[in-house]
Amino acid sequence: MSAAVTVPVWPVEGWELVAGLEVHTELSTATKLFCGCRNAFGDVPNTNTCPVCLGLPGSLPVLNAEAVELAARVGVALGSDVRRSLFHRKNYFYPDMPKNYQVSQYDEPICVGGSLELPDGVRIGIVRAHLEEDTGKTTHVGGDGRIHGASHSLVDYNRAGVPLLEIVSEPDLRSAEQARAYVAELRAILVAVGASDGRMEEGSLRVDANVSVRRVGDATLGTRCEVKNLNSLRSLGRAVEHEAARQVAVLLAGGTVAQETRHWREDEGRTVAMRSKEEAFDYRYFPEPDLVPVAPDAALLERARAAVPMLPAARRARLFGLLSRGGDQDPARAGAPGAQVAAVVASDLDQLVAGAVERGAEPALALARVANEAAAEPDAARRLDVEAFAHLCRMEAAGELSATQAKTVLGVLLAEGGDPAEIAAARGLAALPAGAVEEFVRSVAAAHPEEWGRWLAGEEKVAGFLVGRVMRESGGRADGKAVRAVLDAARSRA
Amino acid sequence: MADERAGTSGAVGPGGTDGGTGAAGLHAGAVGIAQAVRRGELRAQDVLEEHLAVVEAREPALHCFLALDVERARASAAALDEAVARGEAVGALAGVPVVLKDNLCVPGLPATCGSRILEGWVPPYEATVAARLRKAGALLVGKTNLDEFAMGSSTEHSAFGATANPHDPERVPGGSSGGSAAAVAAGMAPIGLGSDTGGSIRQPAALCGVVGVKPTYGLVSRYGLIAFASSLDQIGPLTATVADAALALEVIAGADPADSTCLDRPAPVLGPVLGRGVEGLRVGVVGDLVEGADREVAAAVAAAADRLAGAGAKVDEVAIPACRYGLPAYYLLAPAEASSNLARYDGVRYGLRVEGEDVAAMNAATRAAGFGREVRRRIMLGTFALSAGYYDAYYGQAQRVRTLMIQAFADAYQRFDVLLGATTPGVAFHQGEKLADPLSMYLSDVFTVPSNLTGQPALSVPFGTGESGLPVGVQVLAPALGEEVLFQVGSSLEAMAPRGGADGAAGQGTGQEAGGAAGQGTGGR
């Protein structure tokens, strides 16, 4: 039915997208969830295995305490209730699952509730986070790599039994951007607390999206589809929008959305049905009799709290605080400063900004230089001497260097280090003396009378050309803002 | 024998070999053998050869074993004798031949579980109990027959043929640990290990006339026991005497980090309670654990109660009506867990593989060919019990029954130190008698399943012979971790059990074979 419908491009006027995400993260423990085998990516296949993770007859699982610690840290970071939990068996047959059941937490997960704050301030609710074991990895050989047409399949059990934490969000996401931002934020938290290396490309972070649509203004949720095989933030965004658009198309054509699991085909840019609700596996969950309940005690929770560092949201709030203290306006949590703050925290460079501000740099300037220039080379930026950077900011603010010159000096600082004043002197960089900018403007006006005339006549878009010419004439020494001020003054006199 | 812990031997002697030069080994029991070997009075190699001679003589008729490990056993015995000669300390089971049910993993020996589906699979690792026996100096003779995946009460459900009862080869040895029970009863080894999920140690012990113990759940590590129903399975000893069972349990019990359900506590110390008597102990005779038993079995329980009272115990009757729900609850929970535990036998990694069109077809063909009827029946039962829409009515309800039973027994233990009942409804039945009627076979477990559901310990001790001349067992039950009082009462019952035909309280035990009576001599007492 849905195949016959032409799928529009999202967004579709009058419709709202609703998404909740299930994020599976491999916990970066030294060993697997139920045995002592190494938890490592990329090793020679089937070398990190033992009777337990191969599910050999007679073997028994023993819970990895480190996995519980990491799960508790994530719970603390998300504001969840970290509680007594129980493992169940999820029964289904698949060759890369050695026991043909997966040990997973079911109705009593270790973390319940909580929320996550996106950089734009929106809070996304967390339903739960639960521990489970990963499966092995199957590679289909021959054909096009899918199971159909393959001549045989190879299974690597190195991944079997690797600890996973599945974090389930409320259906609070309303756009592909939010979905991506949620995963990016969650990833940053997981990395910050040491729970995960966050490597999506290695499968350390895997995302399934539950997507539904409804008319704008509707209070009830539509029927959802679960979309699997989202291997990057880009896939996630594309798949969520495509799935929402597909559902709208189905509804507009008079159909109904069937609750089903769908597979994202990255190359085709569409989702295809995997199995319907009726075909869904009956997992026959029952309590795992080989394990005992896990009850985090006060000491474990205390350790978890102590191990959670300042999280991205708090770090962003701190930067906003610096901005509002240094500036004269209440910083908006959107637009340029917000994006800059998010970028700086995401690059782990907020300490550089804060340190520079402490040493007398203007907060907005320090933030802009870090977000726009230094963040392009995050590794070098994290090694940058805070005092040197602060000095540079002070020089620029004092008019000793133009913005262009300051960026040049910053480039040298990032590449080689050193003292900004000495770098500026060695390269003959100094802001122009008073009156020099006017000289350059007069010269440019004379050389380009037609553009100058259009500027005076009020054509705004020619400003860029004129400023650029002045910058070139001055060899980059002129300050862009100062040039603009001279241009404005000339026009107001005209 | 000098050791006060050496009790009477209930073993059916190996016929004419009685009284040979090595009789000290054969009839000293594990306690006597280990002590004599430690002191250098007996060579482990001689002990082993005597027992191997019994194996050689009787195995063709009984079929106790699925694998023998003679060469390694001989090498171990030789090493042990050298160690003793050098004056080195040797373990608590030095020189004691042991047999293991073939659902326990030992490197280098196949572990079949009595199933075609595991044929040819050799475990690369060692069960905790096997390691503990080995370190204690025990000599592993071989792996014994069982009902496939321990599902059955007659050992007829083995894919590799049935085992015969040493007292009457026309009859079953019970099951599922029938191979170990028969081997011990025949004198092939003083100690056999079995696993007990619903009675699989105690029922064959009763039918073969040996002692069988199901310890408290969690007392013995299950690591290396191929699971049937994980929340019910428990490994325990089958021995000729209560003292040997106590010694074996002391060796195999105790905390094991490899089994999360194993209790973090040391093995019990049972030697001191043996022969302590029952003066002042409160014994409850559970009518619900006798009701429906054959007359000869009921008579044995009554006789046991009388003799305990005569020895100073305060004996009273107690009703635990919840027992009647044990069997139905058990036949939901055990298959449910089994359906999941046995899912791994899919032809992908080890054991049998029958090719198919695709993976699912290969899985199905392998399982259809590899599992016997009884196993398939239980997998289907368990899958159904766990299915969406039925879970609450079946699995959930059975779990509630389990809670109810734990409470009912806890109430009884407010008033009694131990409980007494029958182990089985009847004596050993004929081969084939119950094969066509699964429900009748399931009823063999009716008196034993309650202890598995509650996790509490129980033992079966031979108490004379019935009208048929076949062994009858009585069952002692104790509260969780009550192994001390369990063995205390067990050893008293053993001492007061009717001897041969002269003292048959439960009908005339004529002794099926000459060795039957001879083997039940009172030893050094």
Short mmCIF file of N, CA and C in Angstrom, two decimals, chain A residues 51-52 54-63 88-89 91 93-101 147 153 155 157 282-292, chain B residues 105 118 121 124-125 217 222-226 230-231 257-261 336-337 339-341 343-346 348-350 359 363 367 383 386-388 391 395:
data_model
loop_
_atom_site.label_atom_id
_atom_site.label_comp_id
_atom_site.label_asym_id
_atom_site.label_seq_id
_atom_site.Cartn_x
_atom_site.Cartn_y
_atom_site.Cartn_z
N PRO A 51 34.09 -20.22 27.38
CA PRO A 51 32.86 -21.02 27.46
C PRO A 51 31.62 -20.20 27.78
N VAL A 52 31.78 -19.14 28.58
CA VAL A 52 30.59 -18.37 28.99
C VAL A 52 30.02 -17.57 27.81
N LEU A 54 30.56 -17.92 24.73
CA LEU A 54 30.17 -18.79 23.61
C LEU A 54 28.93 -19.60 23.96
N GLY A 55 28.46 -19.45 25.19
CA GLY A 55 27.25 -20.18 25.60
C GLY A 55 27.45 -21.68 25.61
N LEU A 56 28.66 -22.14 25.90
CA LEU A 56 28.88 -23.58 25.92
C LEU A 56 28.03 -24.22 27.01
N PRO A 57 27.61 -25.46 26.79
CA PRO A 57 26.79 -26.15 27.78
C PRO A 57 27.48 -26.14 29.15
N GLY A 58 26.71 -25.84 30.18
CA GLY A 58 27.25 -25.89 31.54
C GLY A 58 27.90 -24.61 32.02
N SER A 59 28.09 -23.65 31.12
CA SER A 59 28.72 -22.40 31.56
C SER A 59 27.66 -21.51 32.21
N LEU A 60 28.12 -20.60 33.06
CA LEU A 60 27.20 -19.72 33.79
C LEU A 60 27.71 -18.28 33.77
N PRO A 61 26.79 -17.34 33.75
CA PRO A 61 27.20 -15.93 33.72
C PRO A 61 27.51 -15.40 35.12
N VAL A 62 28.47 -14.49 35.18
CA VAL A 62 28.74 -13.76 36.42
C VAL A 62 28.78 -12.27 36.06
N LEU A 63 27.95 -11.49 36.70
CA LEU A 63 27.79 -10.08 36.32
C LEU A 63 29.07 -9.28 36.60
N HIS A 88 16.41 -10.64 32.76
CA HIS A 88 15.50 -11.60 32.15
C HIS A 88 16.20 -12.25 30.96
N ARG A 89 15.59 -13.30 30.48
CA ARG A 89 16.05 -13.87 29.22
C ARG A 89 15.07 -13.49 28.12
N ASN A 91 14.15 -14.60 24.58
CA ASN A 91 14.38 -15.82 23.79
C ASN A 91 14.05 -15.65 22.32
N PHE A 93 15.85 -17.16 18.27
CA PHE A 93 16.97 -17.86 17.63
C PHE A 93 17.69 -16.94 16.66
N TYR A 94 18.98 -16.83 16.82
CA TYR A 94 19.80 -16.17 15.80
C TYR A 94 21.23 -16.68 15.94
N PRO A 95 21.87 -17.02 14.83
CA PRO A 95 23.18 -17.70 14.92
C PRO A 95 24.26 -16.88 15.63
N ASP A 96 24.13 -15.53 15.64
CA ASP A 96 25.19 -14.78 16.33
C ASP A 96 24.89 -14.62 17.81
N MET A 97 23.83 -15.24 18.28
CA MET A 97 23.51 -15.21 19.70
C MET A 97 23.74 -16.61 20.26
N PRO A 98 24.86 -16.82 20.96
CA PRO A 98 25.30 -18.19 21.27
C PRO A 98 24.29 -19.02 22.06
N LYS A 99 23.54 -18.41 22.95
CA LYS A 99 22.62 -19.19 23.77
C LYS A 99 21.22 -19.23 23.17
N ASN A 100 21.03 -18.48 22.09
CA ASN A 100 19.70 -18.28 21.52
C ASN A 100 18.74 -17.64 22.52
N TYR A 101 19.31 -16.97 23.48
CA TYR A 101 18.54 -15.98 24.26
C TYR A 101 19.53 -14.89 24.64
N ILE A 147 21.53 -11.02 3.78
CA ILE A 147 21.43 -12.47 4.03
C ILE A 147 20.87 -13.19 2.81
N SER A 153 27.63 -17.50 5.83
CA SER A 153 27.77 -16.40 6.78
C SER A 153 28.87 -16.73 7.78
N VAL A 155 30.47 -15.76 11.58
CA VAL A 155 30.09 -15.14 12.84
C VAL A 155 31.32 -14.89 13.69
N TYR A 157 32.29 -13.96 17.42
CA TYR A 157 31.71 -13.88 18.77
C TYR A 157 32.50 -12.97 19.72
N ASP A 282 7.76 -13.46 19.70
CA ASP A 282 7.33 -13.61 21.09
C ASP A 282 8.58 -13.99 21.85
N TYR A 283 9.13 -13.03 22.58
CA TYR A 283 10.44 -13.24 23.19
C TYR A 283 10.39 -14.12 24.44
N ARG A 284 9.20 -14.43 24.90
CA ARG A 284 9.05 -15.31 26.07
C ARG A 284 10.01 -14.92 27.20
N TYR A 285 9.97 -13.65 27.53
CA TYR A 285 10.79 -13.15 28.64
C TYR A 285 10.48 -13.92 29.93
N PHE A 286 11.49 -14.30 30.66
CA PHE A 286 11.27 -14.78 32.03
C PHE A 286 12.55 -14.49 32.81
N PRO A 287 12.45 -14.42 34.14
CA PRO A 287 13.61 -14.02 34.94
C PRO A 287 14.78 -14.98 34.72
N GLU A 288 15.97 -14.44 34.49
CA GLU A 288 17.17 -15.23 34.25
C GLU A 288 17.55 -15.97 35.54
N PRO A 289 17.38 -17.30 35.57
CA PRO A 289 17.60 -18.02 36.83
C PRO A 289 19.08 -18.19 37.19
N ASP A 290 19.97 -17.88 36.27
CA ASP A 290 21.39 -18.03 36.56
C ASP A 290 22.00 -16.78 37.20
N LEU A 291 21.20 -15.73 37.37
CA LEU A 291 21.72 -14.50 37.98
C LEU A 291 20.83 -14.08 39.12
N VAL A 292 21.39 -13.32 40.01
CA VAL A 292 20.62 -12.81 41.15
C VAL A 292 20.34 -11.33 40.90
N CYS B 105 30.77 -31.44 33.15
CA CYS B 105 31.85 -31.26 32.18
C CYS B 105 33.22 -31.59 32.74
N LEU B 118 24.37 -33.67 21.39
CA LEU B 118 25.69 -33.28 21.88
C LEU B 118 26.75 -34.31 21.53
N TRP B 121 30.70 -33.84 21.32
CA TRP B 121 31.18 -32.59 21.90
C TRP B 121 32.03 -32.89 23.14
N PRO B 124 35.77 -28.02 26.79
CA PRO B 124 37.14 -27.54 26.99
C PRO B 124 37.38 -27.07 28.42
N TYR B 125 36.43 -27.29 29.28
CA TYR B 125 36.60 -26.77 30.64
C TYR B 125 36.02 -27.75 31.65
N TYR B 217 19.67 -25.59 47.58
CA TYR B 217 19.99 -24.89 46.34
C TYR B 217 21.03 -23.81 46.64
N ARG B 222 26.95 -24.96 40.38
CA ARG B 222 26.45 -25.61 39.17
C ARG B 222 27.36 -25.36 37.97
N TYR B 223 28.48 -24.66 38.18
CA TYR B 223 29.34 -24.36 37.04
C TYR B 223 29.85 -25.65 36.43
N GLY B 224 29.53 -25.87 35.17
CA GLY B 224 29.94 -27.09 34.49
C GLY B 224 28.88 -28.18 34.50
N LEU B 225 27.74 -27.90 35.12
CA LEU B 225 26.59 -28.79 35.03
C LEU B 225 25.74 -28.32 33.86
N ILE B 226 25.54 -29.17 32.90
CA ILE B 226 24.73 -28.77 31.74
C ILE B 226 23.29 -28.65 32.19
N SER B 230 17.55 -24.34 35.55
CA SER B 230 18.58 -23.71 36.37
C SER B 230 18.16 -23.39 37.80
N SER B 231 16.90 -23.02 38.00
CA SER B 231 16.50 -22.61 39.35
C SER B 231 16.20 -23.81 40.23
N PRO B 257 32.89 -18.44 42.80
CA PRO B 257 32.62 -17.19 42.08
C PRO B 257 32.12 -17.40 40.65
N ALA B 258 32.24 -18.63 40.13
CA ALA B 258 31.79 -18.87 38.76
C ALA B 258 30.29 -19.13 38.67
N ASP B 259 29.63 -19.30 39.80
CA ASP B 259 28.18 -19.52 39.82
C ASP B 259 27.54 -18.46 40.70
N SER B 260 26.81 -17.54 40.08
CA SER B 260 26.21 -16.42 40.82
C SER B 260 25.16 -16.87 41.81
N THR B 261 24.60 -18.07 41.59
CA THR B 261 23.56 -18.53 42.50
C THR B 261 24.15 -19.40 43.62
N ALA B 336 9.73 -24.80 31.28
CA ALA B 336 9.90 -23.41 30.83
C ALA B 336 11.39 -23.06 30.79
N GLU B 337 12.07 -23.34 31.88
CA GLU B 337 13.51 -23.04 31.92
C GLU B 337 14.26 -23.91 30.91
N SER B 339 13.19 -25.04 28.09
CA SER B 339 12.97 -24.61 26.71
C SER B 339 13.98 -23.53 26.34
N SER B 340 14.35 -22.72 27.32
CA SER B 340 15.35 -21.68 27.08
C SER B 340 16.77 -22.23 27.17
N ASN B 341 17.03 -23.06 28.20
CA ASN B 341 18.37 -23.62 28.36
C ASN B 341 18.80 -24.48 27.17
N ALA B 343 17.87 -24.07 24.08
CA ALA B 343 17.79 -23.36 22.80
C ALA B 343 19.14 -23.32 22.10
N ARG B 344 20.21 -23.42 22.89
CA ARG B 344 21.55 -23.26 22.31
C ARG B 344 21.96 -24.43 21.42
N TYR B 345 21.25 -25.54 21.53
CA TYR B 345 21.60 -26.71 20.70
C TYR B 345 20.92 -26.55 19.35
N ASP B 346 21.60 -25.81 18.48
CA ASP B 346 20.98 -25.40 17.22
C ASP B 346 21.78 -25.82 15.99
N VAL B 348 24.69 -24.80 15.15
CA VAL B 348 25.56 -23.76 14.62
C VAL B 348 27.01 -23.96 15.07
N ARG B 349 27.23 -24.23 16.34
CA ARG B 349 28.59 -24.19 16.86
C ARG B 349 29.19 -25.54 17.24
N TYR B 350 28.39 -26.46 17.72
CA TYR B 350 28.94 -27.73 18.21
C TYR B 350 27.86 -28.79 18.18
N VAL B 359 19.24 -21.08 7.61
CA VAL B 359 19.62 -21.28 9.02
C VAL B 359 18.46 -21.83 9.83
N ASN B 363 18.44 -25.24 11.88
CA ASN B 363 18.13 -25.30 13.32
C ASN B 363 17.05 -26.36 13.58
N ARG B 367 17.48 -29.96 15.54
CA ARG B 367 16.80 -30.19 16.82
C ARG B 367 15.82 -31.37 16.72
N THR B 383 7.85 -23.90 26.14
CA THR B 383 7.66 -22.79 25.21
C THR B 383 6.24 -22.26 25.32
N LEU B 386 5.55 -20.19 28.50
CA LEU B 386 6.14 -18.85 28.53
C LEU B 386 5.55 -17.92 27.46
N SER B 387 4.66 -18.44 26.64
CA SER B 387 4.19 -17.65 25.50
C SER B 387 3.33 -16.48 25.93
N ALA B 388 3.38 -15.44 25.09
CA ALA B 388 2.59 -14.24 25.36
C ALA B 388 1.13 -14.64 25.52
N TYR B 391 1.71 -16.63 29.86
CA TYR B 391 2.75 -16.53 30.88
C TYR B 391 2.16 -16.45 32.28
N TYR B 395 3.38 -19.95 33.82
CA TYR B 395 4.66 -19.71 34.50
C TYR B 395 4.45 -18.86 35.75
#
